[in-house]
Amino acid sequence: MTTMATRIQMPYTLTPGEATGVFLAELGRRRLIGSRHGDRILVPAQDFDGSTGEPAEGFVELAPAGRLEAFTVTAQGVLGLVLVDGADVPFLHRIVGFAEADLTIGARVAAVWADEPTGSVLDLAGFGPAGDGPGFKPRIAPDGLAQPFEQVEYTMTLDYQHSYGHYYGTLFDAVRTDRRLRGVKCSQCRRTLLPPRARCDVCFAPTAEWVDVEAVGVVQACSVVHIEFIGQRLKPPYVYAELVLDGTSTRLIHMVGGIDPAEARTAVAPGSRVRAVWSDRRTGSLADIDYFELIPGEPS
Amino acid sequence: MSYAPRPVAVVNSAQTLFKPSWADRQHVDLISEAVTGVLKGTGLRIDDVDFVIDSGSDFLDGRSISNCGFLGAMGAHHKEESRVEEDGLWALSYAMNKIASGSASVGLVVAYAKPSELDARSFWCTLLEPFTQRPVGLDHLSAAGLYAHRYLTAAGLKPKDLEVVARHAWEAAVRNPNVDLDEVPSAEPFWHERVASPLHGSDFARPVDGAVAVLLAAADVADQITTRPVRLTGHGSAIDQHFLAAREADALPACAAAARMALGTARATAFDIAEVSATSTVGELMVLEALGLAPRHKALDLYDGGGATAVNPSGGALPADPIMATGLARFHEAAARLAGRSGFAAGEARTALVHGTGGFAMQNHCVVTMEVAA
Ligand SMILES: [Zn+2]
């Protein structure tokens, strides 16, 4: 086995704060809201001016038009810096509706609004070509401001291809094909380490020889898990345990199963002897062990 | 009561080969190779190391507090260990301060990255403010394109003028045994396919996997170990504001601030070697200008080879960007040259200026200076 594909997917409820919250809420009403910091106006509205640290003294509505200061064309489209009329700092957004030959520094642009607001900065679809139509100077927004968004739902998804390397690769090959656990012995302290690795964590000495480890051991510590959380493999309640397999010096985190959940708290304890229950899956990971079970007739 | 910081020196530095993908090795394998390499030949053993400061990214590594799983490979078992979620050059400054303050004598600095395990674009976008910048599709490529559009316009340059920057970098990297590269890429798309106008493929840093380790010590300790000790003489760092649109259009004031702090009254042009980091060709030009190696919009002139300062003799970050370890790799390249270690053409170089960068679109900058002890 050489690599493992994993995905980290994290749900967030992000808090935009007042200025960004107002800015996003007002985009749904097709209005561009900036913040006033002394004699500077920032759009999108900010709680603090990143250049001066000045807090926002209030919000203003800006005419949704400006001039293009810079742009970049990529395979995903055009992004540009638009200096909105009356603002002191450009606004980075999508540039839409231009033929590439017409993209020039200084081009007049105006807001292109999304057909249906969804509550993100993309309620403003971008800035497109515009004439020199009449606008207005930054002004107090008529009819008051929308309530700021308090929370924004967001999901971050990251896909990884992790390398196993020689040591984990050798272990997981043996797990998958032979249902065999393989560790390594440190050349200095002679302890057996599982999972195997190039160097002993304690001595920083190279490891020397491979040893087979039986999937039998003793519970060092355990805890009954009752709550549900993302990434769980078993349905709670179950016993989460730190195991020391016979002959090894490392601890293996796994689960103890095959017991009545009601008795879990008393049935498993430090010192309990356990053995692996292999699953029918052959994925080449320690999840090929469904769980560890108590060994009948041995200390529990 | 007066306080005089203790002089700090480089004992040794080492790295793994940088290559686009170390698919057959884990982070720990790369880290332990670099750490083993940095101890080799010094007479020091891991037990002689007082503390470890490491640098990496949880996002890039795909696990939280990722250093916890890498401690053994760093030789940090039951040692004082601290981790910086920044380029390794920041880790080096912290180690330098710790030794200078007198609280420890020997420090190990480790930086590593395996960007091949996650695509670089996803990584850079995780750094972005998520409300107004991330949803519009801003990424590290388009951010560099926006800088480049404004820089080239202000400097009166054409996109093709940037080829000399890329050529210098890739040709030097071919000669550099630390970088897995046999020849300068010749493929037409690399040089001419638009990625984020006005920039092409050749204008962007190539992410690579690898690890770097540096061993620092109080100068009196280092002097007993090395025949040509290299002293650290200054360091500084600064962070620009996050919103790309609000930053300066075609200059890096945070880089200039970091340089001012590191250089004091010294001038950048007085250094024999400058090893600098950048994520694009235009980024490299802006760094050289911010450091004071060239006047504004004139850094391109440095590539005709006539300057007193050798810029990126290693090839710099464009052909080999191990994202969190890039600045520390620059340090290793410069220190190895000053110390005259085998495999590194040193010439008469006695002084070096090293630069690292981090954050989205080069938001953060760190500068370290060093010289061969008299
Ligand atoms: Zn050992």
Coordinates of C-alpha atoms in Angstrom, one line a residue, chain A residues 2-3 6 8 12 14-17 20 23-24 40 44 46 49-51 69-76 79-81 89-94 100 104-105 120-122 152 154 156-168 197-204, chain B residues 22-27 29 32 35-36 39 46 58-63 69 71-77 114 116-119 121-123 126 129-139 141-143 145-146 149-150 153 194-198 241 243-246:
Chain A
T2 CA 1.5 3.4 -0.9
T3 CA -1.0 6.2 -0.3
T6 CA -8.6 11.3 2.8
I8 CA -11.3 16.7 5.7
Y12 CA -18.5 26.1 10.1
L14 CA -18.7 32.0 10.5
T15 CA -19.3 35.3 12.3
P16 CA -18.8 38.2 9.9
G17 CA -19.1 40.9 12.5
T20 CA -19.1 42.7 6.9
F23 CA -22.3 44.8 3.8
L24 CA -23.4 41.2 2.9
R40 CA -11.3 57.5 4.2
P44 CA -16.6 46.4 1.4
Q46 CA -14.9 47.2 7.5
D49 CA -9.2 50.3 8.5
G50 CA -6.4 47.9 7.8
S51 CA -4.0 50.7 7.0
E69 CA -7.6 49.6 -11.8
A70 CA -6.1 46.2 -12.6
F71 CA -7.3 42.8 -13.8
T72 CA -6.1 39.3 -14.3
V73 CA -7.5 36.7 -16.7
T74 CA -7.5 33.1 -15.6
A75 CA -9.1 29.9 -16.7
Q76 CA -11.8 30.5 -14.1
L79 CA -10.8 39.1 -11.4
G80 CA -10.2 42.8 -11.1
L81 CA -9.6 45.7 -8.7
V89 CA -9.4 51.4 -1.5
P90 CA -10.2 49.2 -4.5
F91 CA -12.7 46.3 -4.2
L92 CA -11.5 42.9 -5.5
H93 CA -14.3 41.1 -7.4
R94 CA -15.2 39.3 -10.6
E100 CA -11.0 40.5 -23.5
T104 CA -8.4 48.2 -20.1
I105 CA -7.1 50.0 -17.0
S120 CA -23.0 35.9 0.0
V121 CA -20.7 38.4 -1.7
L122 CA -21.8 36.8 -5.0
V152 CA -22.7 32.6 7.6
Y154 CA -19.5 27.6 5.4
M156 CA -14.4 23.7 4.1
T157 CA -13.4 20.7 2.1
L158 CA -9.8 19.6 1.6
D159 CA -8.7 16.4 -0.2
Y160 CA -5.4 14.8 0.6
Q161 CA -3.4 12.0 -0.8
H162 CA -1.2 10.9 2.2
S163 CA 1.9 8.8 1.6
Y164 CA 2.4 5.7 3.7
G165 CA 6.1 5.4 3.1
H166 CA 8.1 2.2 3.6
Y167 CA 7.2 1.5 7.2
Y168 CA 3.4 2.1 7.2
R197 CA 9.0 3.8 11.9
A198 CA 12.5 4.7 10.7
R199 CA 13.7 6.1 14.0
C200 CA 12.9 5.4 17.7
D201 CA 11.0 8.4 19.1
V202 CA 12.7 8.2 22.4
C203 CA 16.4 7.5 21.4
F204 CA 16.4 9.0 17.9
Chain B
W22 CA 8.1 12.4 -2.3
A23 CA 5.2 9.9 -2.8
D24 CA 7.0 7.1 -1.2
R25 CA 7.9 8.9 2.1
Q26 CA 6.0 10.3 5.0
H27 CA 6.7 13.7 6.6
D29 CA 10.9 10.2 6.9
S32 CA 14.4 12.6 10.3
V35 CA 17.7 16.1 11.3
T36 CA 20.2 13.2 11.0
L39 CA 23.9 16.4 13.3
I46 CA 20.6 14.7 19.8
D58 CA -1.7 21.9 9.8
F59 CA -3.7 22.6 6.7
L60 CA -0.9 21.4 4.5
D61 CA -0.2 18.4 6.7
G62 CA -3.9 17.4 6.9
R63 CA -4.0 17.0 10.7
G69 CA 3.0 13.3 15.5
L71 CA 8.2 15.0 17.5
G72 CA 10.1 11.7 17.4
A73 CA 11.4 12.3 13.9
M74 CA 12.7 15.7 15.1
G75 CA 14.5 14.2 18.0
A76 CA 12.3 16.3 20.3
H77 CA 11.3 13.6 22.8
K114 CA 4.6 17.9 1.5
S116 CA 2.1 17.1 -3.0
E117 CA -0.4 15.7 -0.6
L118 CA -2.9 18.6 -1.1
D119 CA -3.1 20.8 -4.1
R121 CA -4.4 26.2 -4.6
S122 CA -6.6 24.7 -1.8
F123 CA -3.9 25.4 0.7
T126 CA -7.5 28.3 3.3
E129 CA -10.7 35.8 4.7
P130 CA -13.9 33.8 3.8
F131 CA -16.6 36.5 3.4
T132 CA -15.6 38.7 0.5
Q133 CA -12.3 37.4 -0.9
R134 CA -12.6 33.6 -1.0
P135 CA -16.0 33.3 -2.7
V136 CA -15.1 35.4 -5.7
G137 CA -12.4 32.9 -6.7
L138 CA -9.3 34.7 -5.5
D139 CA -6.3 32.3 -5.3
L141 CA -2.3 32.6 -8.9
S142 CA -4.8 35.5 -9.5
A143 CA -3.4 37.4 -6.6
G145 CA -1.5 38.2 -11.6
L146 CA -3.1 41.4 -10.0
H149 CA -0.5 43.7 -13.9
R150 CA 0.1 46.8 -11.7
T153 CA 2.3 48.8 -15.9
R194 CA -1.3 32.1 -19.7
V195 CA -2.1 31.1 -16.1
A196 CA -3.2 34.5 -14.6
S197 CA -2.5 37.3 -17.0
P198 CA 0.0 38.8 -17.4
Q241 CA -2.6 43.9 6.1
F243 CA -7.0 42.4 2.3
L244 CA -5.1 42.2 -1.0
A245 CA -7.0 45.1 -2.5
A246 CA -5.9 47.4 0.3

